[in-house]
Amino acid sequence: MRISIASAALVGLASQVAAIDPLVIKGSKVFNSKTGEQFFAKGIDYQPDILSTNQIRDPLADKAACSRDLPFLKDLGVNAIRVYQTEPYGNHDDCMKMLADAGIYVMLDLSTPTETIIRDSPAYDANLLGYYQRKIDAFGKYDNTFAFLAGNEVANAANNTDASAFVKAVVRDTKAYIKSKGLSIAVGYATNDDASIRWQMQTYFDCGPAEERADFYGLNNYEWCGDKATFETSGYANIVKNYTDWDIPVFMTEYGCNAIRPRTFPEVAAIYSNKMTDTFSGGFVYEYVEEPNKYGLVKISGSSGSKTEDYDNFKKALAAVNPKGVKMSSYSPSGKEQSCPDISNDWIASSTLPPTPSNATCDCMMKSLSCVSKLDAVPTSDSELKTFGETVGSIFGTVCGTIDCGDVSADAKSGKYGKYSGCNALQRVSWVMDAWYKNERGVDGSCDFDGFATVTSPELSSDSKCSDQKDSNSADGSSSGSNSDSSENTTSGAASVVASSALAAAALAALL
């Protein structure tokens, strides 16, 4: 959202468990709302205890881990962390308070590896939006939650830039939800800064109606490698040029090339110098915990941690900088809004976004069907999910080669989205099977699909009014994506529903 000082919109809500000055965005800069001083993120990417599985680890719900890591974070002198994976179900009070008391703000990725827009087979349903909304509910109460990321490096090549339309729809819908809750937390996007789509990507997330645009933009960039590189030879000079006169804040959401070791982090001096501070609001070094990729500053072993060879070098580099900003009261934004990129060989995302998904619409549609899947829910185990994806893909391939399946299809390049394209994979395949059943006039065997489907008595005579159905907890009275299951906020089992839905959509799309 375009957060203006005139409306005193704060990036964060007053919290009962933490005392830290909320931040405010004005134009392309971030300010402390109480002191009016410009804020620069001296941050680190923080995601300890990653497993090599699909299980999500939530470091901000682990008091012991936070107690272990906080002394290192304070010693490094960071004032912000970016956390890639969290869950909305645990209690985050202890960790968030520890961080707030240490003056550390938190940027959170909304997505996880299983709850995300998948680049090569993008889909966006109410379960996914509901998961994001629950995460906003979980973290919106903390003053030091200063930003959410709607996606991270989703599109990374010209042939999958259509996924950007779905991510931008997430930006739109989470911004609306945040506003409906009386919050003013910024929502942005982080890119891998691929040169072939760089300009299109950054303009796409900063074009169109205000409610659709990102509040800030993040770059994951590893171009500055070693002490021999300079501001010019590293490419940093060109990066700054690309964002000169930008109208929203820009962060280095990842940096820290490790091609030359040990790392001495010469880019830190540039990021916080007057060469960049008029354009960038700081950055986040990659990363806190040591993993096989050798980017970590701290090695974790159970309840203890130890410094890597990069630790003191980064601490020294960060301590040496003192970025000079402007006072909020004397700053007048002059940045320019962007025009949306045209469809081309290098860009296939229309400025027309997918509609906000609605459980009510999809539930209504299901009540109008005479032929539906025998399954009550998308499978959760890997083996069952693979079989499900193959079955659904085969059904789509067979039926949609004969019958128009536009109502359950999405084409981000043309900007055409079926009225049920935001339904989950199980609902959409039921619509497809029902369309075939009706096309065959209900002849025996036309609702079987090798035992996957069954005939049922519809509760509604038609789906003519389904598109008008909206969820009762809609952000604006016209759209919502929260899960309609009454148990959604009480069990982590809801996560498996979201995960399986996203993975099923990927399996389906890969087969079509």
XYZ file of C-alpha atoms in Angstrom:
512
model
C 0.000 0.000 0.000
C 1.106 3.553 -0.548
C 1.609 4.461 3.115
C 1.647 8.195 3.638
C 2.668 10.250 6.612
C -0.500 12.236 6.175
C -2.520 9.208 7.249
C 0.079 8.307 9.884
C -0.116 4.718 8.696
C 2.237 2.650 10.797
C 4.085 -0.422 9.630
C 3.012 -2.584 12.586
C 0.270 -2.554 15.211
C 0.683 -1.691 18.878
C 1.617 -4.924 20.619
C 0.914 -6.153 24.100
C 4.187 -8.043 24.357
C 6.776 -5.760 22.758
C 7.820 -2.131 22.985
C 9.553 -0.849 19.884
C 8.788 2.126 17.704
C 6.769 1.086 14.647
C 8.070 2.078 11.245
C 6.320 4.142 8.615
C 6.826 4.298 4.858
C 6.799 7.647 3.151
C 7.525 7.627 -0.556
C 10.627 5.562 -1.209
C 11.940 5.710 2.341
C 11.276 4.113 5.724
C 11.174 6.116 8.941
C 10.902 5.587 12.671
C 7.381 6.791 13.389
C 8.307 8.326 16.746
C 11.662 9.981 16.072
C 11.208 10.738 12.380
C 14.683 9.352 11.657
C 15.172 7.448 8.427
C 15.457 3.695 8.969
C 18.031 1.540 7.218
C 17.822 -2.212 7.666
C 21.111 -3.605 8.939
C 19.726 -7.061 8.565
C 20.487 -10.750 8.308
C 18.551 -13.618 6.749
C 17.582 -15.881 9.639
C 16.357 -19.448 9.201
C 18.018 -21.905 11.579
C 17.226 -25.628 11.763
C 16.129 -26.180 8.167
C 15.334 -29.819 7.402
C 15.806 -31.525 4.047
C 12.100 -32.402 3.973
C 8.818 -30.645 3.338
C 8.357 -30.115 7.071
C 8.226 -26.434 7.949
C 10.309 -25.207 10.857
C 9.201 -22.103 12.730
C 12.205 -20.543 14.475
C 10.095 -17.756 15.981
C 8.019 -20.286 17.937
C 11.132 -21.815 19.519
C 11.990 -19.872 22.671
C 15.118 -21.915 23.367
C 16.483 -21.339 19.860
C 15.744 -17.625 20.049
C 17.522 -17.434 23.410
C 20.492 -19.227 21.849
C 20.654 -16.955 18.806
C 19.784 -13.545 20.238
C 23.247 -12.908 21.774
C 24.822 -13.452 18.353
C 22.316 -11.135 16.650
C 22.921 -8.409 19.218
C 26.682 -8.828 19.012
C 26.582 -8.525 15.221
C 24.721 -5.219 15.568
C 21.801 -6.094 13.307
C 18.503 -4.223 13.629
C 16.387 -6.487 11.409
C 16.008 -10.117 10.394
C 14.285 -11.726 7.456
C 12.642 -15.063 8.302
C 11.739 -17.334 5.393
C 9.631 -20.001 7.071
C 7.181 -19.589 9.925
C 3.816 -21.091 10.790
C 0.717 -19.275 12.061
C -0.109 -21.915 14.669
C 2.560 -21.582 17.369
C 3.107 -18.979 20.072
C 5.590 -16.334 18.944
C 5.325 -13.970 21.908
C 8.641 -14.894 23.552
C 10.798 -14.652 20.450
C 9.151 -11.521 19.128
C 9.536 -9.818 22.499
C 13.203 -10.790 22.736
C 13.783 -9.336 19.303
C 11.807 -6.177 20.021
C 13.651 -5.598 23.289
C 16.891 -5.860 21.301
C 15.628 -3.304 18.770
C 15.290 -5.880 16.006
C 12.519 -5.667 13.392
C 11.207 -8.681 11.472
C 10.463 -9.153 7.760
C 8.484 -12.340 7.150
C 7.956 -14.387 4.011
C 4.287 -15.359 3.795
C 5.031 -18.423 1.701
C 6.796 -21.661 2.572
C 8.101 -24.352 0.201
C 4.692 -26.055 0.282
C 2.394 -23.059 0.676
C 3.362 -20.925 -2.288
C 2.742 -19.920 -5.877
C 4.705 -22.497 -7.892
C 6.590 -20.863 -10.749
C 6.129 -23.489 -13.459
C 2.518 -24.332 -12.603
C 1.014 -21.301 -10.871
C -2.317 -21.679 -9.084
C -3.999 -19.621 -6.397
C -6.917 -20.868 -4.331
C -8.770 -19.953 -1.157
C -6.784 -22.393 0.969
C -3.529 -20.668 0.081
C -4.903 -17.193 0.709
C -6.407 -18.435 3.967
C -3.003 -19.674 5.084
C -1.473 -16.278 4.372
C -4.281 -14.552 6.251
C -3.703 -16.741 9.295
C -0.017 -15.844 9.234
C -0.926 -12.152 9.106
C -3.211 -12.702 12.101
C -0.428 -14.455 13.988
C 2.235 -11.783 13.449
C 0.218 -8.617 12.895
C -0.007 -7.904 16.617
C 3.726 -7.275 17.026
C 5.195 -3.791 16.644
C 8.414 -5.205 15.218
C 6.674 -7.033 12.358
C 7.462 -4.395 9.758
C 6.931 -6.208 6.468
C 5.629 -9.311 4.702
C 6.953 -10.771 1.456
C 4.278 -12.169 -0.859
C 6.846 -14.148 -2.805
C 10.530 -14.874 -3.171
C 12.145 -15.495 -6.565
C 8.944 -17.017 -7.939
C 9.569 -16.109 -11.584
C 13.199 -16.627 -12.575
C 13.032 -16.866 -16.376
C 11.020 -15.374 -19.204
C 8.972 -18.538 -19.711
C 7.586 -18.552 -16.163
C 6.911 -14.856 -15.662
C 3.181 -15.596 -15.885
C 3.473 -16.721 -12.256
C 4.019 -13.065 -11.354
C 0.339 -12.329 -11.975
C -0.607 -14.823 -9.260
C 1.957 -13.402 -6.832
C 0.707 -9.893 -7.491
C -2.825 -11.129 -6.759
C -1.475 -12.275 -3.391
C -0.051 -8.780 -2.855
C -3.473 -7.276 -3.621
C -5.433 -9.656 -1.415
C -3.102 -9.622 1.588
C -2.945 -5.835 1.488
C -6.743 -5.739 1.519
C -6.857 -8.179 4.417
C -4.268 -6.225 6.409
C -6.256 -3.040 5.860
C -9.508 -4.744 6.918
C -7.837 -5.693 10.216
C -6.843 -2.115 10.951
C -3.161 -2.871 10.370
C -0.633 -1.068 8.200
C 2.070 -3.642 7.571
C 3.829 -3.372 4.237
C 3.642 -6.173 1.640
C 6.410 -6.564 -0.923
C 8.177 -8.966 -3.247
C 11.772 -10.254 -3.455
C 13.361 -11.097 -6.806
C 16.514 -12.931 -7.836
C 17.327 -9.948 -10.091
C 17.652 -11.991 -13.285
C 19.032 -9.649 -15.949
C 16.745 -10.913 -18.745
C 13.557 -9.965 -16.884
C 14.882 -7.415 -14.388
C 13.179 -4.310 -15.725
C 9.863 -5.998 -16.464
C 9.766 -7.582 -13.014
C 10.456 -4.432 -11.035
C 8.002 -2.328 -13.029
C 5.302 -5.005 -12.898
C 5.160 -4.975 -9.113
C 5.036 -1.162 -9.079
C 2.392 -0.545 -11.745
C -1.386 -0.479 -11.921
C -3.938 0.482 -9.259
C -2.532 1.365 -5.834
C -4.245 -1.591 -4.173
C -2.352 -3.992 -6.462
C 1.126 -2.523 -6.195
C 3.839 -3.776 -3.863
C 4.665 -1.489 -0.939
C 8.385 -2.222 -1.296
C 10.721 -4.267 -3.445
C 13.565 -6.615 -2.537
C 16.614 -7.737 -4.505
C 18.491 -10.974 -3.836
C 21.838 -10.084 -5.374
C 25.251 -11.738 -5.156
C 27.190 -9.781 -7.779
C 29.770 -8.139 -5.508
C 32.419 -10.817 -4.989
C 35.623 -10.100 -3.060
C 37.768 -7.087 -2.242
C 38.921 -6.506 -5.817
C 35.425 -5.703 -7.023
C 34.304 -2.072 -7.012
C 31.009 -0.245 -6.973
C 31.196 -0.093 -10.754
C 32.646 -3.508 -11.643
C 30.305 -5.329 -9.258
C 27.264 -4.019 -11.097
C 26.042 -2.107 -8.053
C 26.276 1.198 -9.893
C 23.873 -0.082 -12.539
C 21.534 -1.487 -9.896
C 21.281 1.898 -8.216
C 20.663 3.530 -11.580
C 17.767 1.137 -12.212
C 15.996 2.360 -9.063
C 16.795 6.044 -9.190
C 13.587 8.069 -8.824
C 11.694 4.959 -7.664
C 8.553 5.645 -5.638
C 8.749 2.739 -3.141
C 11.514 1.543 -0.795
C 14.019 -0.994 -2.115
C 16.018 -3.411 0.056
C 18.837 -5.839 -0.616
C 16.864 -8.793 0.734
C 19.851 -11.100 0.176
C 23.507 -10.275 -0.481
C 26.933 -11.696 0.316
C 28.748 -13.522 -2.501
C 30.910 -16.359 -1.150
C 32.854 -17.227 -4.307
C 35.917 -15.746 -2.596
C 36.469 -16.862 0.987
C 36.655 -15.776 3.668
C 34.112 -13.088 2.942
C 35.087 -9.575 3.986
C 31.832 -7.909 2.895
C 33.160 -4.818 1.097
C 29.668 -4.234 -0.334
C 28.425 -3.277 3.145
C 30.290 0.028 2.930
C 28.592 0.773 -0.388
C 25.074 -0.232 0.667
C 25.148 2.222 3.569
C 27.058 5.003 1.804
C 25.625 8.032 0.037
C 26.080 6.128 -3.228
C 23.089 3.969 -2.299
C 21.204 5.366 0.683
C 19.112 7.722 -1.424
C 17.795 4.683 -3.287
C 18.134 1.667 -0.976
C 16.864 1.263 2.581
C 19.588 -1.146 3.631
C 19.785 -4.886 3.288
C 19.960 -8.394 4.742
C 23.150 -10.423 4.521
C 22.780 -14.085 3.617
C 22.720 -15.802 6.104
C 22.730 -16.474 9.838
C 23.098 -20.251 10.083
C 25.860 -22.267 8.405
C 24.559 -24.804 5.897
C 26.319 -26.915 3.232
C 26.338 -23.874 0.906
C 28.780 -22.133 3.293
C 26.992 -18.798 3.630
C 26.423 -18.918 7.376
C 27.871 -16.679 10.059
C 27.026 -19.063 12.910
C 27.306 -22.848 13.200
C 24.434 -24.337 15.177
C 24.731 -27.537 17.177
C 21.717 -28.223 19.350
C 21.479 -25.563 22.040
C 24.780 -23.893 21.231
C 26.310 -21.900 18.418
C 29.798 -20.935 17.289
C 31.151 -18.284 14.935
C 32.280 -19.079 11.407
C 35.226 -17.338 9.789
C 32.841 -14.811 8.205
C 31.254 -13.724 11.497
C 33.770 -11.150 12.720
C 34.323 -9.818 9.207
C 30.644 -8.996 8.836
C 30.460 -7.570 12.349
C 33.407 -5.305 11.586
C 31.963 -4.187 8.249
C 28.571 -3.393 9.772
C 30.058 -1.532 12.726
C 32.006 0.716 10.364
C 28.946 2.154 8.623
C 26.703 4.952 9.791
C 24.199 5.704 7.034
C 22.975 9.272 6.801
C 19.345 9.730 5.960
C 16.826 12.529 5.966
C 14.262 13.581 8.532
C 10.739 12.519 7.727
C 9.454 16.050 8.260
C 11.802 17.474 5.630
C 11.363 14.745 3.019
C 9.065 15.274 0.045
C 8.612 12.148 -2.117
C 9.326 12.688 -5.778
C 9.472 9.151 -7.141
C 7.674 8.087 -10.289
C 5.050 5.377 -10.599
C 5.752 2.807 -13.272
C 3.936 1.633 -16.383
C 3.121 -2.066 -16.662
C 5.377 -4.017 -19.062
C 3.912 -5.155 -22.367
C 3.488 -8.822 -23.221
C 6.582 -9.949 -25.158
C 8.970 -12.848 -25.592
C 10.522 -11.821 -22.279
C 7.319 -11.163 -20.338
C 4.080 -13.182 -20.274
C 2.179 -11.776 -17.278
C -0.851 -9.633 -18.022
C -1.624 -6.632 -15.859
C -5.055 -8.220 -15.385
C -4.736 -10.293 -12.225
C -6.494 -13.488 -11.123
C -9.657 -12.849 -9.104
C -9.617 -13.141 -5.340
C -10.394 -16.800 -4.563
C -13.523 -17.525 -2.537
C -14.487 -20.697 -0.704
C -18.136 -19.662 -0.903
C -18.030 -19.538 -4.701
C -16.339 -22.931 -4.955
C -18.613 -24.557 -2.362
C -21.629 -23.247 -4.242
C -20.313 -24.671 -7.500
C -19.796 -28.073 -5.901
C -23.422 -28.095 -4.721
C -24.560 -27.755 -8.330
C -22.690 -30.811 -9.622
C -24.092 -34.243 -10.372
C -20.745 -36.002 -10.847
C -17.979 -35.432 -8.318
C -14.804 -37.013 -7.015
C -15.199 -39.729 -4.421
C -12.431 -38.075 -2.395
C -13.411 -35.676 0.373
C -10.001 -34.007 0.415
C -6.773 -33.864 -1.533
C -4.362 -36.591 -0.325
C -1.468 -35.532 1.896
C 1.079 -38.330 1.554
C 3.638 -38.026 -1.232
C 2.722 -41.321 -2.881
C -1.031 -40.697 -2.798
C -0.534 -37.139 -3.947
C 1.492 -38.293 -6.948
C -1.242 -40.760 -7.925
C -3.869 -38.074 -7.440
C -1.972 -35.655 -9.678
C -1.592 -38.264 -12.413
C -5.284 -39.161 -12.241
C -6.474 -35.569 -12.283
C -4.078 -34.674 -15.086
C -5.376 -37.562 -17.183
C -8.982 -36.504 -16.607
C -8.269 -32.910 -17.591
C -6.361 -34.032 -20.644
C -9.145 -36.324 -21.816
C -12.157 -34.138 -21.102
C -10.749 -30.716 -21.905
C -9.654 -31.907 -25.320
C -13.356 -32.223 -26.148
C -15.172 -29.811 -23.835
C -14.410 -26.154 -23.093
C -12.853 -26.067 -19.609
C -12.448 -22.306 -19.524
C -14.442 -21.963 -16.306
C -11.729 -23.800 -14.353
C -8.703 -22.563 -16.299
C -6.360 -19.602 -15.825
C -4.250 -17.877 -18.472
C -2.124 -15.127 -16.991
C -0.654 -14.178 -20.366
C -4.040 -13.232 -21.808
C -5.438 -12.141 -18.449
C -8.381 -14.552 -18.755
C -9.407 -16.443 -15.652
C -12.327 -18.825 -15.350
C -14.893 -18.143 -12.672
C -13.768 -21.294 -10.843
C -10.058 -21.030 -11.600
C -9.488 -20.076 -7.952
C -10.975 -23.343 -6.678
C -8.730 -26.132 -5.468
C -7.678 -29.069 -7.629
C -10.331 -31.424 -6.247
C -13.116 -28.941 -6.910
C -11.889 -28.157 -10.384
C -11.583 -31.790 -11.446
C -15.096 -32.410 -10.124
C -16.337 -29.597 -12.368
C -14.542 -31.195 -15.324
C -16.016 -34.640 -14.656
C -19.488 -33.158 -14.226
C -19.141 -31.315 -17.541
C -18.313 -34.612 -19.247
C -21.175 -36.408 -17.500
C -23.661 -33.792 -18.687
C -22.174 -33.744 -22.176
C -22.744 -37.514 -22.342
C -26.301 -37.000 -21.022
C -25.659 -39.182 -18.003
C -25.177 -42.458 -19.861
C -23.922 -45.378 -17.799
C -20.227 -45.159 -17.054
C -19.875 -41.491 -17.953
C -19.352 -40.636 -14.284
C -16.848 -43.293 -13.339
C -13.377 -42.266 -14.480
C -11.864 -45.581 -13.389
C -13.589 -45.416 -10.026
C -12.453 -41.870 -9.216
C -15.943 -40.297 -9.540
C -19.443 -40.928 -8.334
C -22.942 -39.685 -9.162
C -24.575 -37.463 -6.567
C -27.794 -35.481 -6.192
C -27.049 -31.743 -6.579
C -28.350 -29.382 -3.906
C -28.656 -26.559 -6.439
C -30.366 -26.667 -9.809
C -27.629 -24.532 -11.394
C -24.468 -22.573 -10.598
C -25.826 -19.326 -11.995
C -25.482 -17.454 -8.707
C -22.257 -19.021 -7.478
C -20.025 -16.237 -8.761
C -21.924 -13.842 -6.505
C -21.126 -15.848 -3.370
C -18.492 -14.292 -1.151
C -16.895 -15.483 2.061
C -18.377 -14.035 5.233
C -14.977 -12.837 6.509
C -14.154 -11.012 3.292
C -11.599 -8.231 3.500
C -13.775 -5.782 1.630
C -17.158 -7.445 1.454
C -16.498 -8.718 -2.045
C -13.620 -11.153 -1.748
C -11.840 -13.447 0.639
C -9.698 -16.514 0.789
C -9.937 -17.730 4.351
C -10.559 -21.410 4.882
C -14.202 -22.029 5.754
C -13.316 -24.947 8.077
C -14.189 -23.884 11.620
C -11.138 -25.707 12.981
C -8.642 -23.856 10.802
C -7.118 -21.791 13.597
C -6.840 -24.563 16.155
C -4.696 -27.210 14.497
C -1.584 -27.406 12.394
C -3.406 -30.037 10.349
C -4.784 -27.183 8.287
C -1.284 -26.708 6.920
C -1.370 -30.127 5.283
C -4.581 -29.186 3.486
C -2.974 -26.074 2.087
C 0.240 -27.887 1.228
C -1.467 -30.770 -0.505
C -3.691 -28.390 -2.434
C -0.699 -26.435 -3.713
C 1.279 -29.559 -4.558
C -1.734 -31.147 -6.227
C -2.179 -28.069 -8.366
C 1.462 -28.343 -9.374
C 1.114 -32.016 -10.235
C -2.028 -31.278 -12.227
C -0.597 -28.390 -14.189
C 2.564 -30.334 -14.978
C 0.496 -32.999 -16.676
C -1.697 -30.716 -18.756
